Structure formats: structure tokens, C-alpha cells
Tab-separated table of C-alpha atoms in Angstrom:
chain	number	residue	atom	x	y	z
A	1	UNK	CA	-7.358	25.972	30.360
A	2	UNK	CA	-3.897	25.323	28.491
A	3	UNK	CA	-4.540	26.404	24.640
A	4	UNK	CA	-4.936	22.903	22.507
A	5	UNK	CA	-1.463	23.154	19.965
A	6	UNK	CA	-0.790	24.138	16.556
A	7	UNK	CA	0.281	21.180	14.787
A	8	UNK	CA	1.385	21.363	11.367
A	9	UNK	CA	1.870	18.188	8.799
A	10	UNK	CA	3.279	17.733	5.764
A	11	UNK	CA	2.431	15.591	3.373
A	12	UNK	CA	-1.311	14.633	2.737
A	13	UNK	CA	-0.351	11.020	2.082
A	14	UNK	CA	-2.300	8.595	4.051
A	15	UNK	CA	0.384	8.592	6.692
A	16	UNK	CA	-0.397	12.336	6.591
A	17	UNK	CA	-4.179	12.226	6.796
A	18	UNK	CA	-4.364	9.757	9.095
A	19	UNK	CA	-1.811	11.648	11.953
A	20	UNK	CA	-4.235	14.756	10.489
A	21	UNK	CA	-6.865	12.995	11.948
A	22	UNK	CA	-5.418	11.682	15.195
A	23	UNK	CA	-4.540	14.981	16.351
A	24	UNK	CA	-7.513	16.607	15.281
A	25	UNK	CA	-9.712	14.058	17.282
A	26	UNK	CA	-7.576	15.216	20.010
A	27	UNK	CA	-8.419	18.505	20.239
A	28	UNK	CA	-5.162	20.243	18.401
A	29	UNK	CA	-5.339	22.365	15.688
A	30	UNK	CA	-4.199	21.326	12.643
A	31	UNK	CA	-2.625	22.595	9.666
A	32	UNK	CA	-1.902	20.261	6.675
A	33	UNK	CA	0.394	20.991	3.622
A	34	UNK	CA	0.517	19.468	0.450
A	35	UNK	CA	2.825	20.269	-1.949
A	36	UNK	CA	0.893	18.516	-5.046
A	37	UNK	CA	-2.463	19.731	-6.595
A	38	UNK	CA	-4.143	16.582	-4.849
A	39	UNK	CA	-3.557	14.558	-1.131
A	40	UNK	CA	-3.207	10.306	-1.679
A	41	UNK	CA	1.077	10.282	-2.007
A	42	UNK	CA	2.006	7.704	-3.793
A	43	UNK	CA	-1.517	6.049	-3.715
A	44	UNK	CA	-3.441	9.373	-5.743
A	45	UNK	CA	-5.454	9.935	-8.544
A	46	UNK	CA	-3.604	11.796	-11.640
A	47	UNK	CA	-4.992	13.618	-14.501
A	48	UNK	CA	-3.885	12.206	-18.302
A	49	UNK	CA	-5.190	14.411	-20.969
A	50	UNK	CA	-8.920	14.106	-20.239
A	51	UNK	CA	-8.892	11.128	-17.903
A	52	UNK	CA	-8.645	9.949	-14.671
A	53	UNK	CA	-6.115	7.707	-13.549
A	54	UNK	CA	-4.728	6.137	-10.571
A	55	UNK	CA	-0.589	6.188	-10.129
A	56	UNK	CA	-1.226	2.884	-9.014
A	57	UNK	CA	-3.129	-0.283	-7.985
A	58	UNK	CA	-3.961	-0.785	-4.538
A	59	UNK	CA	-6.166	-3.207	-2.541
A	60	UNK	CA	-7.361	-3.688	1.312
A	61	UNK	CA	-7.523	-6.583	3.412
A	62	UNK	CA	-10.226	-7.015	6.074
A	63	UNK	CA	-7.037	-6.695	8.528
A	64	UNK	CA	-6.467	-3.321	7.541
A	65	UNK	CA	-7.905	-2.149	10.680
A	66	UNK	CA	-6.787	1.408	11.289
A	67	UNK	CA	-7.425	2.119	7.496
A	68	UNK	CA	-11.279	0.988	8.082
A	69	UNK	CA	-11.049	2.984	11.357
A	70	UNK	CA	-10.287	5.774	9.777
A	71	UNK	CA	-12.518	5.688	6.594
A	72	UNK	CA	-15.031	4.950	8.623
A	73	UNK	CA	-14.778	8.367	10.374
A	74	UNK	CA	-14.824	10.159	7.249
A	75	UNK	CA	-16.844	8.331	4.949
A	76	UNK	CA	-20.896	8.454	4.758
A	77	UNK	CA	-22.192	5.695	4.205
A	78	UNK	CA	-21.022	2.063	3.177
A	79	UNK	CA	-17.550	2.298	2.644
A	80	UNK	CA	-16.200	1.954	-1.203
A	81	UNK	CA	-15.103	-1.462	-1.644
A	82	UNK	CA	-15.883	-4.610	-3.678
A	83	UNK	CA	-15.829	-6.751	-0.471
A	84	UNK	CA	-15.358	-10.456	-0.896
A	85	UNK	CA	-13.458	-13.897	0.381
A	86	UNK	CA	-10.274	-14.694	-0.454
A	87	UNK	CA	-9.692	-15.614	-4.075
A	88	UNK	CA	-6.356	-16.067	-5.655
A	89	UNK	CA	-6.975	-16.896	-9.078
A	90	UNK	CA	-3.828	-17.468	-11.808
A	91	UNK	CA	-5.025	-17.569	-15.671
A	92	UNK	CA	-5.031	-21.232	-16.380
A	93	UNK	CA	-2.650	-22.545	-13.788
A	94	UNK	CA	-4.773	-22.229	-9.971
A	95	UNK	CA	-7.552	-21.275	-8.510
A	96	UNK	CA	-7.732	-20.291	-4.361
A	97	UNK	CA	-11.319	-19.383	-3.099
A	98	UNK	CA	-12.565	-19.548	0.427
A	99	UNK	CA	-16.205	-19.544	0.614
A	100	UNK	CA	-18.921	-16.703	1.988
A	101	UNK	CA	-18.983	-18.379	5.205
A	102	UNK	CA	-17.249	-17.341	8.452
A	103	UNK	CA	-13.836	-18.556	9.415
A	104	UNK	CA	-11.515	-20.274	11.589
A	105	UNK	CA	-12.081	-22.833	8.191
A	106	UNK	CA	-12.553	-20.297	5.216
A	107	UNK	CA	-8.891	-20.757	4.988
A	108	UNK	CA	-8.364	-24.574	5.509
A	109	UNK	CA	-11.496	-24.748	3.128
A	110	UNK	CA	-10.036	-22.931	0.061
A	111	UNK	CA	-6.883	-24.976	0.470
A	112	UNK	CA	-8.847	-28.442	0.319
A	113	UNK	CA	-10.700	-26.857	-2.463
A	114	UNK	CA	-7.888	-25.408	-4.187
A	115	UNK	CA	-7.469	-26.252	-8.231
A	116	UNK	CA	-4.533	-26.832	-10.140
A	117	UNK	CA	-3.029	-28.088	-6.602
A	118	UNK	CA	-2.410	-32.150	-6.239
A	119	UNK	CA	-2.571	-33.149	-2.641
A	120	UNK	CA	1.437	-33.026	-2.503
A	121	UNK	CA	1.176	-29.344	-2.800
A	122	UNK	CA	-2.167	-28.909	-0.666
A	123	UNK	CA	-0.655	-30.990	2.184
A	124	UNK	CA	3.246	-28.960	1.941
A	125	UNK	CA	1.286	-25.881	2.285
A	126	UNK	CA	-1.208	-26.545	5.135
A	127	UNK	CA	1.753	-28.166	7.201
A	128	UNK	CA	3.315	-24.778	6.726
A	129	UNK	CA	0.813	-22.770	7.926
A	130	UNK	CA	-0.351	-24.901	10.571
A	131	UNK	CA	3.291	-24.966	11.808
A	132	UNK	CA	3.353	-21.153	11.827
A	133	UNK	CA	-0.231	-21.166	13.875
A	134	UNK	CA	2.079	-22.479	16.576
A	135	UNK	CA	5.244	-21.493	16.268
A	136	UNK	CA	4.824	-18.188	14.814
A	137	UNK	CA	8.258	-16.832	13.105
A	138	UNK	CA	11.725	-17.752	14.921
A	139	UNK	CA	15.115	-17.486	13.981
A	140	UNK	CA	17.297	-14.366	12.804
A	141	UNK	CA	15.165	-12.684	9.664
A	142	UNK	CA	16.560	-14.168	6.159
A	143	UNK	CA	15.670	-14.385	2.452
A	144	UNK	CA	11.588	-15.347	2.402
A	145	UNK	CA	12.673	-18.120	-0.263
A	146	UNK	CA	14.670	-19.902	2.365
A	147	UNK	CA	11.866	-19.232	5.347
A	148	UNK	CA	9.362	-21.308	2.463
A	149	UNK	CA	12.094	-24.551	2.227
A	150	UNK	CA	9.381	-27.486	1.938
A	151	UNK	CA	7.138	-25.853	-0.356
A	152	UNK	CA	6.567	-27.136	-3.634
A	153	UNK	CA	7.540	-25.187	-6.363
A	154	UNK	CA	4.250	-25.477	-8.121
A	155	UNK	CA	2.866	-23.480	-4.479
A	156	UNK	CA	5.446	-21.216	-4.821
A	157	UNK	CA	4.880	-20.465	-7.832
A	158	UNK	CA	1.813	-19.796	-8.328
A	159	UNK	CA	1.049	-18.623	-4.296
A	160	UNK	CA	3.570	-17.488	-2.414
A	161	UNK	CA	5.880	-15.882	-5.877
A	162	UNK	CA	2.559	-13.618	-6.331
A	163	UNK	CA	1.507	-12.614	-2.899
A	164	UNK	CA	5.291	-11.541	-2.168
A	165	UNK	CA	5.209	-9.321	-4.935
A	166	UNK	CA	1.321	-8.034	-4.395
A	167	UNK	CA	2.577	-7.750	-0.509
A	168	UNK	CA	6.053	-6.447	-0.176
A	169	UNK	CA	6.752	-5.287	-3.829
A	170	UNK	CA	10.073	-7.157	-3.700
A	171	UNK	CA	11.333	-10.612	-5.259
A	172	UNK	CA	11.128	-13.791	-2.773
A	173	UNK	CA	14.809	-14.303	-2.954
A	174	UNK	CA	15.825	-10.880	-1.799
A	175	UNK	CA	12.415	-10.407	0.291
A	176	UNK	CA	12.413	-9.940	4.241
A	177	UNK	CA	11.124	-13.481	6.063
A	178	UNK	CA	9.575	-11.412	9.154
A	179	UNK	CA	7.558	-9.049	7.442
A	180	UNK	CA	6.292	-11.122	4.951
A	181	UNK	CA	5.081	-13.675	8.158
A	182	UNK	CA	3.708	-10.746	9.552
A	183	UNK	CA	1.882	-10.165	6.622
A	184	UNK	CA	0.328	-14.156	6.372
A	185	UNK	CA	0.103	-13.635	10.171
A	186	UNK	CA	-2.522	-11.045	10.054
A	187	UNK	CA	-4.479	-12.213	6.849
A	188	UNK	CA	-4.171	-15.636	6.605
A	189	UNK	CA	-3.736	-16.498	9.761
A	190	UNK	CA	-5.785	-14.593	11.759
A	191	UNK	CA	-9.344	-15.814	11.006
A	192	UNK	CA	-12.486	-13.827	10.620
A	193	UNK	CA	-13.046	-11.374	8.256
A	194	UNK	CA	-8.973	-10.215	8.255
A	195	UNK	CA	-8.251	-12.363	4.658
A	196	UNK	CA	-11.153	-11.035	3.180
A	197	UNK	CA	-10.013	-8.649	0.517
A	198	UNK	CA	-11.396	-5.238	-0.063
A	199	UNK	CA	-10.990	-3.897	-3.638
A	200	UNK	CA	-11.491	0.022	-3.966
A	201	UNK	CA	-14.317	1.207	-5.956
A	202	UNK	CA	-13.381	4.762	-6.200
A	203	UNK	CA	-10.013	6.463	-7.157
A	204	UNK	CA	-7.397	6.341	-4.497
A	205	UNK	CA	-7.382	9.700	-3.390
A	206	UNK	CA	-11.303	9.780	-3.322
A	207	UNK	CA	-10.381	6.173	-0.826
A	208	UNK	CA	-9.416	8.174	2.176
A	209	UNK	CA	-7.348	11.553	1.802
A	210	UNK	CA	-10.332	13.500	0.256
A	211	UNK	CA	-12.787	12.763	2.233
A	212	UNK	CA	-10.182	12.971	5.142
A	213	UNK	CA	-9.792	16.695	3.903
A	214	UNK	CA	-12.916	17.334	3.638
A	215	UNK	CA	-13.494	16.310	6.978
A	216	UNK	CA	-10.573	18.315	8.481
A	217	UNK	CA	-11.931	21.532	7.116
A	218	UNK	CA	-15.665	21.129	7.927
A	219	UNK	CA	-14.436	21.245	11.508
A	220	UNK	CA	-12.120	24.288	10.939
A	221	UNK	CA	-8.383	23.204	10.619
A	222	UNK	CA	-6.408	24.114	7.530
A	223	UNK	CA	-5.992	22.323	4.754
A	224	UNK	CA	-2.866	23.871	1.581
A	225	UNK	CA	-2.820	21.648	-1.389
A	226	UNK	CA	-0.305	22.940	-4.008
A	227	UNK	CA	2.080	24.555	-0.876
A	228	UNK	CA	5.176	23.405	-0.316
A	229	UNK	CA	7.217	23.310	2.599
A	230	UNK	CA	10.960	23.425	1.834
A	231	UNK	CA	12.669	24.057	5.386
A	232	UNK	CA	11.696	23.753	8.791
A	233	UNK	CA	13.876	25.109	12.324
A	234	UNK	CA	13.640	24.900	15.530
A	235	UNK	CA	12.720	28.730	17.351
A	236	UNK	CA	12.626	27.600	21.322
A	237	UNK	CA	9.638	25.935	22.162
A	238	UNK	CA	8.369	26.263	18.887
A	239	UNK	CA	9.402	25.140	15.452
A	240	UNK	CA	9.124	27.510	12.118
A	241	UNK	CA	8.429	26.464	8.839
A	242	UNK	CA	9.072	27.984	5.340
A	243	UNK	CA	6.286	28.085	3.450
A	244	UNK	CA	5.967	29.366	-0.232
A	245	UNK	CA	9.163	31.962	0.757
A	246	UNK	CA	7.318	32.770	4.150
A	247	UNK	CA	8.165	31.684	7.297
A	248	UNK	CA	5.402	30.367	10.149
A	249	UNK	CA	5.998	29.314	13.602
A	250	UNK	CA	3.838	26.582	15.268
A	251	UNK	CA	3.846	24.103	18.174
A	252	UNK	CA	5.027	20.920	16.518
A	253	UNK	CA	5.187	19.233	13.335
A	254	UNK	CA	4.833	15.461	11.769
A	255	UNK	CA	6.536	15.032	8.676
A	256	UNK	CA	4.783	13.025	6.465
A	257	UNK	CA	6.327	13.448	3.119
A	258	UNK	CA	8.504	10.726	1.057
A	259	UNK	CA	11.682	9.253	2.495
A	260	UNK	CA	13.640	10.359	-0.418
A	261	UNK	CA	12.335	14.152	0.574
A	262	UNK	CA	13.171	13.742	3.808
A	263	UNK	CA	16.950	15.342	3.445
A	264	UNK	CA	15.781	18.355	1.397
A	265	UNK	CA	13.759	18.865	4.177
A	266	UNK	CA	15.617	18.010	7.777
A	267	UNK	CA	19.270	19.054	8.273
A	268	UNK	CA	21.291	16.224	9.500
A	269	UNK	CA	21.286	17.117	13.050
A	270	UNK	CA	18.166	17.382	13.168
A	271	UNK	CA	17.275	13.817	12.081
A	272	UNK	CA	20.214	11.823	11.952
A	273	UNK	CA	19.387	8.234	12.375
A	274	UNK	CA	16.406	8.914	10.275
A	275	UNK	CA	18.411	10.358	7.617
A	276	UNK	CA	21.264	7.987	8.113
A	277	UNK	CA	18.792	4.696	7.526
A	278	UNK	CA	16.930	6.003	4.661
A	279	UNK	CA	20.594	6.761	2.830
A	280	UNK	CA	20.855	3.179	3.079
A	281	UNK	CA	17.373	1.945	1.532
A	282	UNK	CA	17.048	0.222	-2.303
A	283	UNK	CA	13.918	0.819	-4.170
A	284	UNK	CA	11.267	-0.730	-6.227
A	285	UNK	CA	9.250	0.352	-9.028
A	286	UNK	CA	5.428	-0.612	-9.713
A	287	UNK	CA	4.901	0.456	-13.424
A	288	UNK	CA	0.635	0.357	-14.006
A	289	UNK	CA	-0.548	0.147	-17.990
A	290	UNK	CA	-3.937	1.262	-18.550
A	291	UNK	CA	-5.586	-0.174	-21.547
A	292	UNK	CA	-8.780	1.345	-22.961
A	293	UNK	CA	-10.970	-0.935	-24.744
A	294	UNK	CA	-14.046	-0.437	-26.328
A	295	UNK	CA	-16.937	0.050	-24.176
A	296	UNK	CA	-18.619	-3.379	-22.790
A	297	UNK	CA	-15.224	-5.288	-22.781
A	298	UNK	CA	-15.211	-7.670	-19.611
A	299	UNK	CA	-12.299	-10.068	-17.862
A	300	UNK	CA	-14.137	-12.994	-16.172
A	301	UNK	CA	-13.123	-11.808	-13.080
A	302	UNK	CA	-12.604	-8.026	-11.694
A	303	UNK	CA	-8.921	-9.542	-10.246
A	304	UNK	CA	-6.641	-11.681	-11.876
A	305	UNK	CA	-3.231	-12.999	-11.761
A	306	UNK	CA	-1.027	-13.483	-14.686
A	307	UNK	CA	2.337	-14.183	-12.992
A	308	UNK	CA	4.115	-16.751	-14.697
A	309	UNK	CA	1.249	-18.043	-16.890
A	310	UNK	CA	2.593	-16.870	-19.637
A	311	UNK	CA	5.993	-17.706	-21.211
A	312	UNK	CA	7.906	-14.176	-21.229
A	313	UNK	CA	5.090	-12.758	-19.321
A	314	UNK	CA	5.832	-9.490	-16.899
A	315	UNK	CA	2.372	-8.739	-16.017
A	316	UNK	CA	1.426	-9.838	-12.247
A	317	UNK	CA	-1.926	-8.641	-11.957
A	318	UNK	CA	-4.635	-7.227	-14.116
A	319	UNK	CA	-7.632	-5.734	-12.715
A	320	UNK	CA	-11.162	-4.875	-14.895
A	321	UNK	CA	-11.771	-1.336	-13.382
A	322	UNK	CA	-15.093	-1.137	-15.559
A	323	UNK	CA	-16.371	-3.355	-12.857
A	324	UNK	CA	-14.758	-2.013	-10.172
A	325	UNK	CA	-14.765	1.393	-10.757
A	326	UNK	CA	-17.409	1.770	-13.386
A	327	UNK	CA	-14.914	2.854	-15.946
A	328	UNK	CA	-16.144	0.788	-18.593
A	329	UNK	CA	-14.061	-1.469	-20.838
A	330	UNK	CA	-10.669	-0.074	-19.082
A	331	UNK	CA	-8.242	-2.464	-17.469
A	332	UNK	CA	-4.973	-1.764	-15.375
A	333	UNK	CA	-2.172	-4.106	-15.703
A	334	UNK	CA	0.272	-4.414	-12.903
A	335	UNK	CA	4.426	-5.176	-13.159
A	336	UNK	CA	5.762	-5.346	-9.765
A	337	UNK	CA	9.402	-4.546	-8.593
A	338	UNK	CA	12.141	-4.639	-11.085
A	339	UNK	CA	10.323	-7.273	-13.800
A	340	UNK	CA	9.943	-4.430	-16.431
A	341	UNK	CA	12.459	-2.175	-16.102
A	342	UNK	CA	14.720	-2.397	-19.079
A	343	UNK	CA	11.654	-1.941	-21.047
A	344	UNK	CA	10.063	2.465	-22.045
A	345	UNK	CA	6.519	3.060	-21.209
A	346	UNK	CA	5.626	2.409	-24.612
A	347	UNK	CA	7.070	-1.321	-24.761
A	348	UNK	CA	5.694	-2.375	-21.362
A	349	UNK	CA	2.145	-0.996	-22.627
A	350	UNK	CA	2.841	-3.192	-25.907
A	351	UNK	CA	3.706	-5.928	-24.029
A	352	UNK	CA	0.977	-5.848	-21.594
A	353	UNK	CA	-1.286	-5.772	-24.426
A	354	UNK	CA	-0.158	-8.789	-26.262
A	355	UNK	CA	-0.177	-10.210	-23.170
A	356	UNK	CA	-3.986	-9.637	-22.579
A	357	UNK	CA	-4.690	-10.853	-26.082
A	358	UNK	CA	-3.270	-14.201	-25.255
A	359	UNK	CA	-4.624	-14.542	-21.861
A	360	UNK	CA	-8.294	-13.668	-23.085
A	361	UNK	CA	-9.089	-14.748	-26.996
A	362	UNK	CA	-11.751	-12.382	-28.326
A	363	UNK	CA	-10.127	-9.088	-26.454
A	364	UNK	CA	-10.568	-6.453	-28.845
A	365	UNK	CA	-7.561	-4.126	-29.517
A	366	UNK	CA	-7.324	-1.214	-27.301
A	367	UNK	CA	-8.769	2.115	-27.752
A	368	UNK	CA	-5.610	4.076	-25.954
A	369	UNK	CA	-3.016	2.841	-23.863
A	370	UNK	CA	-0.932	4.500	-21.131
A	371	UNK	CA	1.873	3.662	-18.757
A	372	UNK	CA	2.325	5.185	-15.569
A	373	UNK	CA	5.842	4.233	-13.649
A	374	UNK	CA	6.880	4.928	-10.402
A	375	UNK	CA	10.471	4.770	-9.863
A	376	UNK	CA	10.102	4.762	-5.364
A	377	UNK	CA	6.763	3.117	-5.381
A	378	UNK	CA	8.110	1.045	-2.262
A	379	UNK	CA	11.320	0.506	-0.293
A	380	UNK	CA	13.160	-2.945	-0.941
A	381	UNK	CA	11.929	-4.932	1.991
A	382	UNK	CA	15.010	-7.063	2.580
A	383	UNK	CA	15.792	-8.978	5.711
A	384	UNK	CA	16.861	-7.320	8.895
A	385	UNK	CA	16.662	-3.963	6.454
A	386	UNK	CA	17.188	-0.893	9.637
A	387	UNK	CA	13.754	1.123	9.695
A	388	UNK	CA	14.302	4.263	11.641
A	389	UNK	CA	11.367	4.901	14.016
A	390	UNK	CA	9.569	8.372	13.813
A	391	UNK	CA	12.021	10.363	16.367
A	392	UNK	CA	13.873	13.439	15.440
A	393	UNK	CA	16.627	15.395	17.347
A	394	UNK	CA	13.284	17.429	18.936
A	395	UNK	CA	10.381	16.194	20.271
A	396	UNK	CA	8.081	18.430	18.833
A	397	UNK	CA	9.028	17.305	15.416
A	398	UNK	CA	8.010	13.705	13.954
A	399	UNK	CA	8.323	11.354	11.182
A	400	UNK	CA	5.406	9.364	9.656
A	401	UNK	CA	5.402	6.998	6.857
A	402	UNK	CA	5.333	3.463	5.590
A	403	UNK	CA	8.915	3.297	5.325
A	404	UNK	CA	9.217	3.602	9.136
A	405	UNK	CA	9.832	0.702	11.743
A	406	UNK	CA	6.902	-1.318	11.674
A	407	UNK	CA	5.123	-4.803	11.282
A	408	UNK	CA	4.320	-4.482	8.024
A	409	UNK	CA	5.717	-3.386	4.793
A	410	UNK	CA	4.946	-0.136	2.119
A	411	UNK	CA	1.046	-0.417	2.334
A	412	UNK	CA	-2.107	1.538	3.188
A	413	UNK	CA	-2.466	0.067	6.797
A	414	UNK	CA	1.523	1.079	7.291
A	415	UNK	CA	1.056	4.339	6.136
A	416	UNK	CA	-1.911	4.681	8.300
A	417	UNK	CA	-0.385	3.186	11.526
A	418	UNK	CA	2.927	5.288	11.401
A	419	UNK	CA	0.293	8.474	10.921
A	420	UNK	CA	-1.522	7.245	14.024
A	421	UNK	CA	1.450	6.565	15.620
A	422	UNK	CA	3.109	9.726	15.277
A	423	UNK	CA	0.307	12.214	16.339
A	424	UNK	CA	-0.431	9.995	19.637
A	425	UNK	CA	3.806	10.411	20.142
A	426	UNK	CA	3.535	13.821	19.335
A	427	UNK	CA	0.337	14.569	21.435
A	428	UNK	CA	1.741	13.116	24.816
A	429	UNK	CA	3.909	16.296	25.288
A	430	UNK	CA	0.722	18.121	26.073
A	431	UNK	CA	-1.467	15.347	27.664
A	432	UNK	CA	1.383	14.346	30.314
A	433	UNK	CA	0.810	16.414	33.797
């Protein structure tokens, strides 16, 4: 019987996990390194003095298939989400909710139902999507602002402005056509339970990567937080990593670490498409204020949008996370892409404050407030943008990540595909006769 391989990834993201997983289900042995104290990337939990943050804001969509897959697998138990229908609610200007009931018509219902919309706008919008129901997306990829010519600009505004942002973390004038279609393709679109959205009621590395670790190591693989990798080569049929000054040799390897680490990492010859493509990538920040309130403060709803409803305003989303999460009278405000970034930690937190206080009279002023930024949260999704896919000069070593070629763009179900992906890729070198 040929010995199952030694696999080693890096990275503990949920690209990480999730090609973890893969291989693990297919009988290879796996050993998983993560530089940082805790696995989740750039979707984690993070310490702050004595609390417990998250470095960001995440939701799921019922289309987020391989994500349920997976979480499924490792979770016992309902799985830890606020399910419910669509609802795309901005402060005072419109109001999107499809009702309990099962699609094809949840959609087509919220539109009718839609308020804040006059038929002019209800009508621009359902010709759209009807269109794309049978057309799909055609043409050469181009700026998403020209792919919505016929829209009006109160839709735009207050639909299509906010779910570009929430979906691709990059302004509809510069954002990519075809992935955000895919996007509306597979939510939207689709029917069923695919639009209904999922929001997390635990921290994000509690989501999937812990108990994905925990998991792993119940059935015997090897799991290094807080070890870093910092060079890999290629020994024969085997490749050798260097781990904490120590060099180990194993069968093959997914690499499931940030773009932006990949070069400290690979030499050029060893990935040089890869390398070469991710040279040329922009970036986009997400910058998340928490705001502490006293104990029993409420928003009417544990989701809302704030884009544009307020004159100055840079605060897209705001989420009540004493409802969601049961951390009681705290609320996360979230600035998408570039809207913020003149501004220190200190003034965004201010001005997501004031900006609470106007949205919601009667908000008391916060207990504590902290800003968390970061800087690569997601790559610029621009059209025709060159994704590399996962190869590498050897095929015992692979990429994984959302930043790879794929349909969609820096999310959970990306991350998870490319990590799927990857191990099956990887895994067909020793399953071929």
C-alpha cells in the first residue's frame, strides 16, 4: 500500500483550513503552520487590552456553499449564524426585504415591495436583472458603473453603490463588471436559499478555522500556531521547509499565506507568474470602529446601511454585535475601500461616532472606542485585473487564496474554494495510476 503524503500548509487562513481539510479527508497527512498566535487571516479574532475583537466584519450568503460544506464538517450542532431573507435596509432613504417564503419570487417580491423606490426605479432595476437571467454577462469586462447604464441613480445609489462595496471592497467606477455579475449571479439570481444572508454569531476565527483546528488534531495531523515558515526548496521529490531556523522535508506543500508574503516566501523561479501578477495588484483598506456603549443600547436592526444617508458620511455599514454576538451595547462600524483614508484611527472613530448620534437620536455616548485598519484587507478588483491560478514552477508546491483566479472576489467562499481547489490539484499526483 503506497504511504498516504506529508502535506504541509501554510497559512491557517480559511484558504488554509479549508485545503487542511481537503487533504485530510483524503487520507494525507497534514501539517499546518501558522505564523500568528491564532488561524482566521485576515478574517480573525484579535485581542485589545481586555477584549475581544474581530479585524473585521464579515457576512455569508446562503450561496456560500463550500464555506457551509465545510463548517458543517467541523461544527456540532446548528451552525453560528443569524440566518434570514434578504434585507437591504439604508437609514432613512430604502428599505429591500424579501419575505420568509421560498423563492424563484423572494427576489421579484422584495423589489415590488421595495420602499423609498418609485416604480421608475423598481421597473429600471427588474429589467436589469431579468435581462441578465437571460443573457448572463457578455462583452469584454469594464468599469461596473458602465455595465449598470439604465439604472437610476436613486438604485444606484442606494443598491448597487453599497453592495459593490460590501461585495468587492472597491468603488463602482473602478470595480470589475464580471465579478461583480458573478456575484448577483449566484445570490440574486440564483433562487432558493443562495440570497439569504447568514450573519456570524461568533468571532471569526471561532466561524471556521478553530473548530477546523480542532478538528485536524482530534484526528492526529499537526497543527503550529505562532511558527513561521520563512523559506521553502525544492530537495528531489520532496520539498524542505525552514521552520523556526530548522529545516523539514515533506511531500508537498500549499501555500496559503497573504499575496503580499508570497515573495518573502517563493524565489522567483519558483513562482514566477504568480509573483509577477501579484507585483501588479492595488489594494484596499476596510478600517472597522468599535464603539462601546453602555450596556442595553440597541440599533433597530442587527444590520444597517449608512452609505450616503448622511451628508459627509464615510460609514457603509454598522452592525449591533450585542445582538449578534451577545456583546451587549457594542456596535462595529464599517468604511470600505479608500473612503477614510486621509483620516488617523482616532478621527475615523470620532467620526463614526457623530455619525451614529445623528443616525439614531437617543444613542448614548460611548463607553470606549477603537479603530482597527487594515491596509490589504482585499485586492482592487478592477476589470480584466490578471489573477494567477495556484501553479508554481513544481507540482508539489501550490498556491491558495482569495486573490487567485476565480469567480468571485476577496471573500470567505473564495478563500474557501481556492483551499479546496488546491489540495484536490495537489492530491491528483498521488491518486493518478
Amino acid at each position: 500500500m503506497r504511504k498516504p503524503p506529508h502535506i504541509a500548509v501554510i497559512g491557517a487562513g480559511y484558504a488554509g483550513v479549508a485545503a487542511a481539510l481537503t487533504l485530510a479527508d483524503a487520507g494525507a497527512q497534514i501539517s499546518l503552520f501558522e505564523a500568528g498566535p491564532l488561524p482566521g487571516g485576515r478574517a480573525r479574532r484579535i485581542h485589545w487590552h481586555d477584549q475581544t475583537l474581530d479585524n473585521g466584519q464579515h457576512i455569508a450568503l446562503g450561496a456560500y456553499t463550500e464555506l457551509l460544506r465545510l463548517m458543517r464538517k467541523v461544527h456540532h450542532g446548528p451552525l453560528p449564524f443569524r440566518r434570514m431573507p434578504l434585507r437591504w435596509e439604508m437609514w432613512q432613504q430604502m428599505l429591500l426585504q424579501a419575505p420568509a417564503w421560498g423563492a424563484p419570487l423572494t427576489t421579484l417580491w422584495a423589489l415590488l415591495r421595495a420602499q423609498g423606490w418609485g416604480w421608475a426605479d423598481k421597473l429600471a432595476l427588474l429589467r436589469f436583472l431579468a435581462g441578465l437571467r437571460l443573457r448572463g454577462f457578455r462583452g469584454e469586462d469594464r468599469p461596473a458603473s458602465e455595465w449598470l447604464a439604465g439604472q437610476t441613480p436613486r438604485v444606484i445609489q442606494t443598491f448597487w453603490e453599497p453592495l459593490c462595496y460590501a461585495a468587492l471592497n472597491t468603488p463602482l467606477q473602478e470595480a470589475s463588471a464580471q465579478v461583480f455579475y458573478n456575484v448577483v449571479r449566484d445570490s440574486l439570481l440564483a433562487g432558493g436559499d443562495a440570497a439569504q444572508m447568514l450573519l456570524p454569531t461568533v468571532d471569526l476565527s471561532a466561524l471556521l478555522p478553530e473548530p477546523a483546528l480542532a478538528w485536524l488534531t482530534a484526528q492526529q495531523h499537526a497543527v503550529h500556531l505562532g511558527q513561521k515558515v520563512t523559506q521553502l526548496t525544492l530537495q528531489d521529490d520532496q520539498v524542505a521547509l525552514q521552520v523556526q531556523g530548522e529545516w523539514q522535508s515533506v511531500d508537498g506543500v500549499i501555500c496559503a499565506t497573504g499575496p503580499h508574503q508570497l515573495p518573502a516566501l517563493l524565489h522567483t523561479e519558483q513562482a514566477p507568474a504568480a509573483l509577477q501578477a501579484v507585483s501588479q495588484f492595488g489594494w484596499q483598506p476596510i478600517r472597522t470602529v468599535y464603539l462601546q456603549y453602555p450596556a442595553g443600547t440597541r440599533l433597530p436592526q442587527a444590520m444597517i446601511g449608512l452609505h450616503h444617508c448622511l451628508p459627509g458620511g464615510v460609514v457603509h455599514w454598522v452592525f449591533d454585535r450585542g445582538v449578534l454576538l451577545g456583546e451587549d451595547g457594542r456596535m462595529a462600524a464599517v468604511i470600505s475601500a479608500a473612503m477614510a483614508q486621509p483620516m488617523s484611527g482616532e478621527q475615523i472613530a470620532s467620526q463614526a461616532a457623530s455619525e451614529l448620534a445623528q443616525a439614531f437620536p437617543g444613542l448614548p455616548a460611548p463607553l470606549w472606542r477603537k479603530t482597527l485598519h487594515e491596509a490589504r484587507a482585499t485586492f482592487a478588483c478592477t476589470p480584466g485585473l490578471h489573477r494567477p491560478d495556484g501553479h508554481t514552477a513544481s507540482p508539489r508546491v501550490r498556491l491558495a487564496g482569495d486573490y487567485l483566479a476565480g469567480d468571485y472576489p476577496a471573500t470567505l467562499e473564495g478563500a474557501v474554494r481556492s483551499g479546496v481547489a488546491a489540495a484536490r490539484a495537489l492530491l491528483a499526483q498521488w491518486t493518478q495510476p
